[in-house]
Amino acid sequence: MLKAHVVKRRREFTVDVTLTLERAERLALFGPSAAGKSTVLSCIAGFETPDGGEIVLDGQVLFPPPAPLYRRPLAYLTQKDLLFPHLTVGQNVCFGLNGRSPGLSGASADELARWIAELKEKLKLEPIWNVPARAVSGGQARRVALARMLARRPPVLLLDEPFASLDKNLTLELVETLLEWHRTLAFALIAADHRSDVLKLLCPKVAAIERGRIVQLGRWEELKNFPATPVLARLLS
Amino acid sequence: MGLLLARAVSFCRAVTTRPLVARLLMALFVAALLYPLTGLAMPVGPWRWDHEMGASTLAAVKVSLGLTTLALLIVIALGTPAAYYLARLSGLERAVFEGAIIVSVLMPPLALGLLLSLSFGPTSPLGAYLLRLGVATSNSPTSFVLTQVYVAMGYYVIAARAAFAAVPRELEMVAGLLGQRPLAVFARVTFPLARLGLAAAASIAWVRALGEFGAVIVTSYYPAGIPVRIWIDLQQAGLPAVMPLLLVFLVSALPLPWLIHMLAHRDGALDA
């Protein structure tokens, strides 16, 4: 279970958000641009250090003090793909695979190979597997980033605008693939976006955020029928 | 083949579209910059290369290449972590440290030589102490290497810092979240991406150290490296005697660093 209370001062306002996530739960972090969605994810992931609060994942304290990145059993898909440009697609996907991968401890070489083959096939990486990462297109880079993040089978995924800049078809396809893996791997997931259509497909529950605060928490239809703020009402209409 | 043709076409197009006058002036500028190289072909009389001179020349080459290699290794070993630390800094701390390093870069060589003699020489407390331990800090291999390290370090750190700064911090953080400890992140992500820039930094340090004359002649007249040897020969025997050593000097200083720089530029490693 993830319990995150993140306090982070920003120029215009202070982000102060508490989120709890059960195993295999999927939560949308929904709100207008610059509401603090990325700050929350980035603080949980450890890319930024919060100014206060507490983050605990399955009994392991991630903050405070900030746990080093390599000890955080979670995956973070940033808005940018951030592939390692000097490595091939395959090397990118397998970058974090070792005995310490959270969901792969005790996996045999055979199981590992099957898992990689599955990633490769479902995300259609076969044709570009040996291509340098700096040479792949935007849509392909997204698949590679997704595969690299999932390869270690982390118990928690943090997705920051996971499908921005992708077309509708590819988005639907990737959402479908993610949900399929969610059924077998049972990871918990937080997805942040300012577009509700994608988030609705991915997450049954939503936390709405405005100027650094959670203004409403519930199921999508509750928010749509009884939006807590005018901004939310406009975003969901 | 098609690619080659396309490149040739685009090159020709660039040649014809850019203003001819500007290109001519640029060519003239570069020619003037390289003009001194024609000095190698000047009629200074037959190059002298007698037995005695050959021996001292060889000794100078050995001193220069051997001790400069040692100095370069020290510069890389100490300068790389410093450059990496500096690349991840911002604000006041960065300004303070960079300001200090720039001082060492801006120091006039002769002044540096004098200061090194005063601060490390046998008349200084540190120099006297080292001498008691059996380490001579003037006119010795130690002083030669020490001087070169001081001369080259600032240049190396500034260039290496730029190479590290060009590696996005987020890439290192992604590697960290993928379970890699800091040393592994450095070895698998930071270093491979900064490699060419680091090589360029090392080549600058090499050229600076190998070519240093002003500071070295004050602290280490002996053992004479190539620059000091050239100076001595020039005083004692004139131009014909220094021509062979001049050639060796150029060959040991220029081609490899030049190649590294060209590669680094092509890769864009120095553009950041």
Short mmCIF file of C-alpha atoms in Angstrom, two decimals:
data_model
loop_
_atom_site.label_atom_id
_atom_site.label_comp_id
_atom_site.label_asym_id
_atom_site.label_seq_id
_atom_site.Cartn_x
_atom_site.Cartn_y
_atom_site.Cartn_z
CA MET A 1 0.00 0.00 0.00
CA LEU A 2 1.21 3.49 -0.87
CA LYS A 3 0.52 6.35 1.50
CA ALA A 4 1.85 9.65 0.29
CA HIS A 5 1.53 13.05 1.89
CA VAL A 6 3.48 15.48 -0.27
CA VAL A 7 4.14 19.10 0.66
CA LYS A 8 6.15 21.09 -1.86
CA ARG A 9 6.38 24.87 -2.05
CA ARG A 10 6.07 26.34 -5.49
CA ARG A 11 6.17 29.93 -6.60
CA GLU A 12 2.42 30.53 -6.84
CA PHE A 13 1.13 28.09 -4.22
CA THR A 14 2.13 25.19 -2.01
CA VAL A 15 1.30 21.71 -3.17
CA ASP A 16 -0.17 19.79 -0.25
CA VAL A 17 -1.66 16.49 -1.30
CA THR A 18 -2.39 13.21 0.44
CA LEU A 19 -3.01 10.09 -1.60
CA THR A 20 -3.48 6.50 -0.52
CA LEU A 21 -3.36 3.65 -2.92
CA GLU A 22 -4.24 0.02 -2.22
CA ARG A 23 -2.56 -2.83 -4.02
CA ALA A 24 -3.69 -2.98 -7.68
CA GLU A 25 -5.70 0.22 -7.29
CA ARG A 26 -5.81 2.62 -10.25
CA LEU A 27 -6.15 6.29 -9.41
CA ALA A 28 -6.36 9.23 -11.78
CA LEU A 29 -4.79 12.52 -10.75
CA PHE A 30 -6.89 14.94 -12.70
CA GLY A 31 -6.78 18.71 -12.92
CA PRO A 32 -5.94 21.71 -15.06
CA SER A 33 -2.41 22.38 -16.28
CA ALA A 34 0.04 23.59 -13.64
CA ALA A 35 -2.14 22.39 -10.76
CA GLY A 36 0.73 20.42 -9.22
CA LYS A 37 0.07 16.98 -10.72
CA SER A 38 3.63 16.49 -11.97
CA THR A 39 5.07 17.82 -8.72
CA VAL A 40 3.19 15.17 -6.73
CA LEU A 41 4.36 12.31 -8.97
CA SER A 42 7.90 13.63 -9.15
CA CYS A 43 8.10 13.87 -5.36
CA ILE A 44 6.78 10.33 -4.88
CA ALA A 45 9.23 9.05 -7.50
CA GLY A 46 12.10 10.91 -5.84
CA PHE A 47 13.05 13.15 -8.76
CA GLU A 48 12.19 16.10 -6.49
CA THR A 49 12.51 16.29 -2.73
CA PRO A 50 9.34 17.35 -0.90
CA ASP A 51 9.50 20.16 1.64
CA GLY A 52 7.36 18.17 4.03
CA GLY A 53 4.97 15.27 4.45
CA GLU A 54 5.60 11.56 4.48
CA ILE A 55 5.71 8.86 1.84
CA VAL A 56 5.48 5.20 2.81
CA LEU A 57 5.26 2.30 0.39
CA ASP A 58 4.51 -1.16 1.80
CA GLY A 59 6.09 -0.23 5.11
CA GLN A 60 9.21 1.23 3.49
CA VAL A 61 9.69 4.92 4.25
CA LEU A 62 10.55 6.82 1.07
CA PHE A 63 10.41 10.22 2.76
CA PRO A 64 11.63 11.60 5.13
CA PRO A 65 14.55 11.18 4.78
CA PRO A 66 14.47 10.77 1.00
CA ALA A 67 15.28 7.18 0.07
CA PRO A 68 17.83 6.87 -2.76
CA LEU A 69 16.24 6.31 -6.16
CA TYR A 70 17.64 2.80 -6.57
CA ARG A 71 15.83 1.66 -3.39
CA ARG A 72 12.39 2.85 -4.56
CA PRO A 73 10.33 -0.08 -5.82
CA LEU A 74 8.29 2.00 -8.24
CA ALA A 75 8.35 3.08 -11.85
CA TYR A 76 7.86 6.59 -13.19
CA LEU A 77 6.91 7.41 -16.75
CA THR A 78 7.75 11.08 -17.20
CA GLN A 79 6.25 13.35 -19.84
CA LYS A 80 9.48 13.11 -21.78
CA ASP A 81 10.50 9.61 -22.85
CA LEU A 82 14.05 9.98 -21.52
CA LEU A 83 15.42 6.97 -23.36
CA PHE A 84 19.14 6.35 -23.06
CA PRO A 85 20.24 7.66 -26.46
CA HIS A 86 23.50 5.70 -26.58
CA LEU A 87 21.78 2.33 -26.16
CA THR A 88 19.56 0.30 -28.46
CA VAL A 89 15.86 -0.15 -27.85
CA GLY A 90 16.51 -3.63 -26.45
CA GLN A 91 19.23 -2.37 -24.13
CA ASN A 92 16.89 0.36 -22.93
CA VAL A 93 14.11 -2.11 -22.13
CA CYS A 94 16.46 -4.50 -20.32
CA PHE A 95 18.43 -1.72 -18.60
CA GLY A 96 17.07 -2.33 -15.10
CA LEU A 97 16.83 -6.10 -15.21
CA ASN A 98 18.86 -7.79 -12.54
CA GLY A 99 18.38 -9.90 -9.43
CA ARG A 100 17.10 -6.86 -7.53
CA SER A 101 14.15 -6.12 -9.80
CA PRO A 102 11.18 -5.90 -7.43
CA GLY A 103 8.72 -8.18 -9.23
CA LEU A 104 11.28 -10.56 -10.66
CA SER A 105 13.12 -11.86 -7.61
CA GLY A 106 13.51 -15.59 -7.98
CA ALA A 107 12.58 -15.57 -11.67
CA SER A 108 14.58 -18.04 -13.72
CA ALA A 109 16.44 -17.02 -16.87
CA ASP A 110 13.71 -18.79 -18.82
CA GLU A 111 10.88 -16.86 -17.20
CA LEU A 112 12.80 -13.64 -17.71
CA ALA A 113 13.27 -14.36 -21.39
CA ARG A 114 9.56 -15.15 -21.75
CA TRP A 115 8.64 -11.91 -20.00
CA ILE A 116 10.91 -9.86 -22.28
CA ALA A 117 9.51 -11.63 -25.31
CA GLU A 118 6.00 -10.75 -24.12
CA LEU A 119 6.91 -7.07 -23.70
CA LYS A 120 8.55 -7.08 -27.09
CA GLU A 121 5.55 -8.62 -28.78
CA LYS A 122 2.71 -6.72 -27.10
CA LEU A 123 4.42 -3.36 -27.51
CA LYS A 124 5.50 -4.19 -31.07
CA LEU A 125 9.17 -3.60 -30.40
CA GLU A 126 10.45 -6.52 -32.47
CA PRO A 127 11.28 -4.49 -35.61
CA ILE A 128 13.16 -1.79 -33.73
CA TRP A 129 14.74 -3.96 -31.02
CA ASN A 130 18.31 -3.38 -32.25
CA VAL A 131 17.82 0.21 -33.40
CA PRO A 132 19.62 2.95 -31.44
CA ALA A 133 17.12 4.69 -29.16
CA ARG A 134 18.04 8.11 -30.57
CA ALA A 135 16.73 6.98 -33.95
CA VAL A 136 13.17 5.92 -33.06
CA SER A 137 10.05 8.02 -33.67
CA GLY A 138 7.93 9.67 -30.98
CA GLY A 139 5.27 6.97 -30.84
CA GLN A 140 7.87 4.23 -30.79
CA ALA A 141 9.84 6.00 -28.05
CA ARG A 142 6.70 5.99 -25.91
CA ARG A 143 6.35 2.22 -26.31
CA VAL A 144 10.01 1.75 -25.43
CA ALA A 145 9.69 3.93 -22.32
CA LEU A 146 6.61 1.94 -21.31
CA ALA A 147 8.38 -1.38 -21.83
CA ARG A 148 11.46 -0.23 -19.93
CA MET A 149 9.28 0.89 -17.02
CA LEU A 150 7.30 -2.37 -16.90
CA ALA A 151 10.27 -4.68 -17.42
CA ARG A 152 11.12 -4.75 -13.71
CA ARG A 153 7.50 -5.45 -12.78
CA PRO A 154 7.29 -2.67 -10.23
CA PRO A 155 4.42 -2.79 -7.70
CA VAL A 156 3.59 0.89 -8.32
CA LEU A 157 3.46 2.85 -11.59
CA LEU A 158 3.43 6.63 -11.77
CA LEU A 159 2.37 7.90 -15.19
CA ASP A 160 2.67 11.59 -16.05
CA GLU A 161 0.58 12.41 -19.11
CA PRO A 162 1.36 8.95 -20.42
CA PHE A 163 -0.27 9.36 -23.81
CA ALA A 164 0.13 13.04 -24.59
CA SER A 165 1.29 13.58 -28.17
CA LEU A 166 0.06 10.14 -29.25
CA ASP A 167 -2.83 9.67 -31.66
CA LYS A 168 -6.15 8.17 -30.59
CA ASN A 169 -5.55 4.68 -31.99
CA LEU A 170 -2.15 4.25 -30.42
CA THR A 171 -3.47 5.63 -27.12
CA LEU A 172 -6.35 3.13 -27.04
CA GLU A 173 -4.01 0.31 -27.93
CA LEU A 174 -1.54 1.19 -25.17
CA VAL A 175 -4.31 1.64 -22.59
CA GLU A 176 -5.66 -1.79 -23.54
CA THR A 177 -2.20 -3.34 -23.18
CA LEU A 178 -1.62 -1.69 -19.82
CA LEU A 179 -4.96 -2.88 -18.47
CA GLU A 180 -4.24 -6.39 -19.67
CA TRP A 181 -0.96 -6.43 -17.75
CA HIS A 182 -2.67 -4.86 -14.79
CA ARG A 183 -4.90 -7.93 -14.56
CA THR A 184 -1.93 -10.29 -14.43
CA LEU A 185 0.66 -8.19 -12.57
CA ALA A 186 -1.72 -6.32 -10.22
CA PHE A 187 0.37 -3.18 -9.95
CA ALA A 188 -1.03 -0.03 -8.36
CA LEU A 189 -1.13 2.95 -10.67
CA ILE A 190 -1.42 6.73 -10.50
CA ALA A 191 -1.94 8.49 -13.82
CA ALA A 192 -1.86 12.28 -14.07
CA ASP A 193 -3.41 14.17 -16.97
CA HIS A 194 -5.49 17.23 -17.77
CA ARG A 195 -7.59 15.27 -20.28
CA SER A 196 -10.29 13.16 -18.71
CA ASP A 197 -11.06 10.93 -21.72
CA VAL A 198 -7.83 8.96 -21.46
CA LEU A 199 -7.84 8.84 -17.69
CA LYS A 200 -11.40 7.46 -17.63
CA LEU A 201 -10.29 4.47 -19.67
CA LEU A 202 -7.34 3.81 -17.40
CA CYS A 203 -8.61 4.55 -13.88
CA PRO A 204 -12.02 3.97 -12.26
CA LYS A 205 -11.25 6.39 -9.40
CA VAL A 206 -10.12 9.98 -9.61
CA ALA A 207 -8.55 12.58 -7.36
CA ALA A 208 -9.15 16.08 -8.70
CA ILE A 209 -6.41 18.58 -7.97
CA GLU A 210 -6.46 22.38 -8.21
CA ARG A 211 -3.73 24.78 -7.14
CA GLY A 212 -1.95 22.07 -5.24
CA ARG A 213 -4.92 20.73 -3.25
CA ILE A 214 -7.18 17.73 -3.74
CA VAL A 215 -10.62 19.24 -4.24
CA GLN A 216 -12.57 16.05 -4.79
CA LEU A 217 -12.04 12.31 -4.60
CA GLY A 218 -14.39 9.72 -6.02
CA ARG A 219 -15.61 7.86 -9.05
CA TRP A 220 -15.83 9.63 -12.38
CA GLU A 221 -19.62 9.82 -12.46
CA GLU A 222 -19.71 11.37 -8.98
CA LEU A 223 -17.35 14.10 -10.14
CA LYS A 224 -19.30 14.64 -13.30
CA ASN A 225 -22.65 14.83 -11.57
CA PHE A 226 -21.53 16.77 -8.51
CA PRO A 227 -18.32 18.62 -9.35
CA ALA A 228 -16.86 20.35 -6.30
CA THR A 229 -15.55 23.40 -8.12
CA PRO A 230 -16.45 25.44 -11.22
CA VAL A 231 -13.11 24.59 -12.81
CA LEU A 232 -13.80 20.90 -12.39
CA ALA A 233 -17.29 21.30 -13.80
CA ARG A 234 -15.87 22.99 -16.90
CA LEU A 235 -13.15 20.39 -17.35
CA LEU A 236 -15.65 17.54 -17.14
CA SER A 237 -18.45 19.02 -19.22
CA MET B 1 25.88 5.94 -52.70
CA GLY B 2 22.59 7.79 -52.96
CA LEU B 3 23.27 9.35 -49.58
CA LEU B 4 26.72 10.45 -50.72
CA LEU B 5 25.22 12.00 -53.83
CA ALA B 6 22.58 13.81 -51.80
CA ARG B 7 25.27 15.15 -49.50
CA ALA B 8 27.34 16.34 -52.44
CA VAL B 9 24.29 18.07 -53.89
CA SER B 10 23.42 19.80 -50.62
CA PHE B 11 27.07 20.80 -50.21
CA CYS B 12 27.14 22.33 -53.69
CA ARG B 13 23.88 24.13 -52.98
CA ALA B 14 25.31 25.52 -49.74
CA VAL B 15 28.44 26.59 -51.60
CA THR B 16 26.45 28.48 -54.21
CA THR B 17 23.91 30.06 -51.87
CA ARG B 18 26.21 31.39 -49.18
CA PRO B 19 27.68 34.79 -49.96
CA LEU B 20 30.92 34.29 -51.82
CA VAL B 21 32.65 37.25 -50.21
CA ALA B 22 32.01 36.01 -46.71
CA ARG B 23 33.34 32.58 -47.62
CA LEU B 24 36.47 34.06 -49.20
CA LEU B 25 37.15 36.21 -46.15
CA MET B 26 36.68 33.19 -43.89
CA ALA B 27 39.11 31.16 -45.99
CA LEU B 28 41.59 34.01 -45.83
CA PHE B 29 41.19 34.19 -42.06
CA VAL B 30 41.86 30.47 -41.63
CA ALA B 31 44.83 30.62 -44.01
CA ALA B 32 46.33 33.45 -41.99
CA LEU B 33 45.78 31.46 -38.77
CA LEU B 34 47.63 28.45 -40.16
CA TYR B 35 50.27 30.51 -41.98
CA PRO B 36 52.89 30.04 -39.20
CA LEU B 37 53.02 26.31 -40.10
CA THR B 38 54.86 27.29 -43.30
CA GLY B 39 57.77 28.12 -40.98
CA LEU B 40 58.65 24.42 -41.08
CA ALA B 41 59.59 24.87 -44.75
CA MET B 42 61.67 28.02 -44.27
CA PRO B 43 65.36 27.91 -45.33
CA VAL B 44 67.08 27.94 -41.95
CA GLY B 45 70.02 25.96 -43.32
CA PRO B 46 70.55 22.20 -42.94
CA TRP B 47 68.79 20.84 -39.81
CA ARG B 48 71.42 19.91 -37.25
CA TRP B 49 71.18 16.45 -35.79
CA ASP B 50 74.58 15.47 -34.45
CA HIS B 51 75.22 12.77 -31.89
CA GLU B 52 75.25 14.90 -28.78
CA MET B 53 72.18 16.82 -29.76
CA GLY B 54 70.35 13.63 -30.64
CA ALA B 55 70.90 12.32 -27.12
CA SER B 56 69.64 15.45 -25.37
CA THR B 57 66.72 15.65 -27.76
CA LEU B 58 65.75 12.07 -27.02
CA ALA B 59 66.05 12.73 -23.30
CA ALA B 60 63.77 15.77 -23.61
CA VAL B 61 61.17 13.79 -25.56
CA LYS B 62 61.24 11.04 -22.93
CA VAL B 63 60.87 13.54 -20.10
CA SER B 64 58.03 15.37 -21.81
CA LEU B 65 56.01 12.34 -22.91
CA GLY B 66 56.60 10.34 -19.75
CA LEU B 67 56.03 13.04 -17.17
CA THR B 68 53.21 14.72 -19.08
CA THR B 69 51.40 11.37 -19.24
CA LEU B 70 51.76 11.10 -15.47
CA ALA B 71 50.53 14.69 -15.02
CA LEU B 72 47.56 13.99 -17.29
CA LEU B 73 46.61 10.90 -15.28
CA ILE B 74 46.68 12.94 -12.08
CA VAL B 75 44.62 15.70 -13.70
CA ILE B 76 42.00 13.19 -14.87
CA ALA B 77 41.91 11.32 -11.57
CA LEU B 78 41.42 14.45 -9.47
CA GLY B 79 39.66 16.67 -11.99
CA THR B 80 36.92 14.29 -13.15
CA PRO B 81 35.10 13.96 -9.80
CA ALA B 82 35.47 17.72 -9.26
CA ALA B 83 34.04 18.44 -12.71
CA TYR B 84 31.13 16.06 -12.11
CA TYR B 85 30.34 17.65 -8.77
CA LEU B 86 30.55 21.10 -10.34
CA ALA B 87 28.23 20.10 -13.20
CA ARG B 88 25.42 19.27 -10.76
CA LEU B 89 25.71 22.50 -8.80
CA SER B 90 23.76 25.70 -9.15
CA GLY B 91 23.53 29.06 -7.46
CA LEU B 92 26.08 30.54 -5.10
CA GLU B 93 28.08 27.39 -4.44
CA ARG B 94 28.66 26.90 -8.14
CA ALA B 95 29.67 30.54 -8.64
CA VAL B 96 32.18 30.35 -5.79
CA PHE B 97 33.83 27.12 -6.95
CA GLU B 98 33.87 28.07 -10.61
CA GLY B 99 35.30 31.46 -9.74
CA ALA B 100 38.15 29.76 -7.91
CA ILE B 101 38.87 27.42 -10.80
CA ILE B 102 38.82 30.28 -13.31
CA VAL B 103 41.55 31.97 -11.27
CA SER B 104 43.83 29.02 -11.96
CA VAL B 105 42.99 29.15 -15.67
CA LEU B 106 43.61 32.89 -15.98
CA MET B 107 46.93 32.81 -14.12
CA PRO B 108 49.76 33.97 -16.43
CA PRO B 109 52.14 30.99 -16.78
CA LEU B 110 55.26 32.82 -15.70
CA ALA B 111 53.49 34.19 -12.64
CA LEU B 112 52.23 30.70 -11.82
CA GLY B 113 55.79 29.36 -12.08
CA LEU B 114 57.08 31.98 -9.68
CA LEU B 115 54.20 31.40 -7.26
CA LEU B 116 54.74 27.64 -7.38
CA SER B 117 58.45 28.15 -6.67
CA LEU B 118 57.65 30.39 -3.73
CA SER B 119 54.91 28.19 -2.26
CA PHE B 120 56.34 24.72 -2.95
CA GLY B 121 60.07 25.50 -3.24
CA PRO B 122 62.65 24.54 -0.61
CA THR B 123 62.41 27.98 1.03
CA SER B 124 58.73 27.48 1.86
CA PRO B 125 57.72 25.52 4.98
CA LEU B 126 55.92 22.93 2.83
CA GLY B 127 58.86 22.59 0.44
CA ALA B 128 61.35 22.31 3.29
CA TYR B 129 59.24 19.64 4.95
CA LEU B 130 58.94 17.67 1.69
CA LEU B 131 62.69 17.98 1.13
CA ARG B 132 63.30 16.46 4.57
CA LEU B 133 61.13 13.55 3.43
CA GLY B 134 63.38 13.26 0.38
CA VAL B 135 60.98 14.90 -2.11
CA ALA B 136 62.70 17.71 -4.01
CA THR B 137 60.19 20.35 -5.06
CA SER B 138 62.33 22.29 -7.50
CA ASN B 139 64.22 21.16 -10.58
CA SER B 140 62.98 17.60 -10.18
CA PRO B 141 60.51 15.28 -11.89
CA THR B 142 58.17 16.03 -8.98
CA SER B 143 58.23 19.77 -9.61
CA PHE B 144 57.88 19.16 -13.35
CA VAL B 145 54.72 17.08 -12.89
CA LEU B 146 53.34 19.34 -10.18
CA THR B 147 53.72 22.39 -12.41
CA GLN B 148 52.03 20.67 -15.32
CA VAL B 149 49.16 19.54 -13.11
CA TYR B 150 48.62 23.11 -11.92
CA VAL B 151 48.79 24.44 -15.46
CA ALA B 152 46.35 21.93 -16.96
CA MET B 153 43.87 21.24 -14.14
CA GLY B 154 41.65 24.30 -14.58
CA TYR B 155 41.31 23.78 -18.32
CA TYR B 156 40.42 20.14 -17.82
CA VAL B 157 37.84 20.78 -15.11
CA ILE B 158 36.10 23.56 -17.05
CA ALA B 159 35.84 21.45 -20.22
CA ALA B 160 34.88 18.26 -18.35
CA ARG B 161 32.23 20.16 -16.41
CA ALA B 162 30.65 21.21 -19.71
CA ALA B 163 30.72 17.58 -20.90
CA PHE B 164 28.94 16.39 -17.75
CA ALA B 165 26.48 19.28 -17.77
CA ALA B 166 25.37 18.19 -21.26
CA VAL B 167 24.09 14.88 -19.81
CA PRO B 168 20.48 15.45 -18.71
CA ARG B 169 20.07 14.94 -14.98
CA GLU B 170 16.75 13.19 -15.60
CA LEU B 171 18.47 10.40 -17.53
CA GLU B 172 20.56 9.66 -14.46
CA MET B 173 17.46 9.73 -12.28
CA VAL B 174 15.64 7.32 -14.61
CA ALA B 175 18.62 4.98 -14.37
CA GLY B 176 18.46 5.31 -10.58
CA LEU B 177 14.77 4.37 -10.48
CA LEU B 178 15.64 1.38 -12.66
CA GLY B 179 17.62 0.11 -9.68
CA GLN B 180 21.09 1.37 -10.55
CA ARG B 181 23.34 2.61 -7.75
CA PRO B 182 25.19 5.91 -8.30
CA LEU B 183 28.43 4.29 -9.51
CA ALA B 184 26.52 2.10 -11.96
CA VAL B 185 24.57 5.13 -13.18
CA PHE B 186 27.85 6.92 -13.81
CA ALA B 187 29.38 3.95 -15.62
CA ARG B 188 26.32 3.08 -17.72
CA VAL B 189 24.79 6.47 -18.47
CA THR B 190 26.80 9.53 -17.47
CA PHE B 191 30.22 8.44 -18.65
CA PRO B 192 29.18 6.99 -22.04
CA LEU B 193 27.24 10.17 -22.84
CA ALA B 194 30.04 12.50 -21.69
CA ARG B 195 32.83 10.38 -23.14
CA LEU B 196 33.76 12.46 -26.15
CA GLY B 197 33.55 15.72 -24.26
CA LEU B 198 35.80 14.23 -21.58
CA ALA B 199 38.28 13.10 -24.22
CA ALA B 200 38.30 16.62 -25.62
CA ALA B 201 38.90 17.98 -22.11
CA ALA B 202 41.78 15.55 -21.61
CA SER B 203 43.28 16.54 -24.94
CA ILE B 204 43.20 20.22 -23.97
CA ALA B 205 44.89 19.33 -20.70
CA TRP B 206 47.51 17.29 -22.58
CA VAL B 207 48.36 20.12 -24.96
CA ARG B 208 48.46 22.67 -22.16
CA ALA B 209 50.75 20.54 -20.01
CA LEU B 210 53.03 19.33 -22.80
CA GLY B 211 53.46 22.81 -24.26
CA GLU B 212 53.89 24.65 -20.97
CA PHE B 213 57.10 26.71 -20.95
CA GLY B 214 56.69 29.80 -18.80
CA ALA B 215 55.81 28.05 -15.56
CA VAL B 216 57.98 24.99 -16.14
CA ILE B 217 61.17 26.92 -16.87
CA VAL B 218 60.92 28.59 -13.46
CA THR B 219 60.19 25.48 -11.40
CA SER B 220 61.90 22.77 -13.44
CA TYR B 221 64.78 23.90 -15.61
CA TYR B 222 65.86 20.33 -15.02
CA PRO B 223 64.75 17.79 -16.10
CA ALA B 224 64.39 19.68 -19.36
CA GLY B 225 61.26 18.74 -21.28
CA ILE B 226 60.80 19.57 -24.95
CA PRO B 227 59.92 23.29 -24.53
CA VAL B 228 62.84 24.01 -22.19
CA ARG B 229 65.20 21.92 -24.38
CA ILE B 230 64.15 23.91 -27.44
CA TRP B 231 64.83 27.12 -25.55
CA ILE B 232 68.30 25.93 -24.46
CA ASP B 233 69.21 24.71 -27.96
CA LEU B 234 67.93 27.92 -29.51
CA GLN B 235 70.16 29.93 -27.17
CA GLN B 236 73.23 27.77 -27.71
CA ALA B 237 73.03 26.61 -31.33
CA GLY B 238 70.40 28.61 -33.20
CA LEU B 239 67.43 27.69 -35.37
CA PRO B 240 68.87 24.78 -37.40
CA ALA B 241 69.43 22.90 -34.16
CA VAL B 242 65.85 23.16 -32.92
CA MET B 243 64.04 22.23 -36.12
CA PRO B 244 63.98 18.45 -35.51
CA LEU B 245 62.73 18.91 -31.97
CA LEU B 246 60.16 21.43 -33.15
CA LEU B 247 58.77 18.82 -35.51
CA VAL B 248 58.66 16.21 -32.75
CA PHE B 249 56.98 18.77 -30.50
CA LEU B 250 54.23 19.46 -33.01
CA VAL B 251 53.67 15.80 -33.81
CA SER B 252 53.35 14.84 -30.15
CA ALA B 253 51.06 17.75 -29.31
CA LEU B 254 48.69 18.20 -32.22
CA PRO B 255 47.29 15.25 -34.21
CA LEU B 256 45.56 13.15 -31.54
CA PRO B 257 43.93 16.08 -29.70
CA TRP B 258 42.89 17.48 -33.06
CA LEU B 259 41.20 14.24 -34.02
CA ILE B 260 39.45 13.98 -30.66
CA HIS B 261 38.17 17.53 -30.99
CA MET B 262 36.85 16.94 -34.47
CA LEU B 263 35.04 13.78 -33.30
CA ALA B 264 33.62 15.50 -30.26
CA HIS B 265 32.33 18.39 -32.35
CA ARG B 266 30.78 16.07 -34.89
CA ASP B 267 28.98 14.34 -32.05
CA GLY B 268 27.76 17.65 -30.70
CA ALA B 269 29.34 16.88 -27.34
CA LEU B 270 30.91 20.31 -27.11
CA ASP B 271 27.93 22.29 -28.29
CA ALA B 272 26.06 22.18 -25.02
#
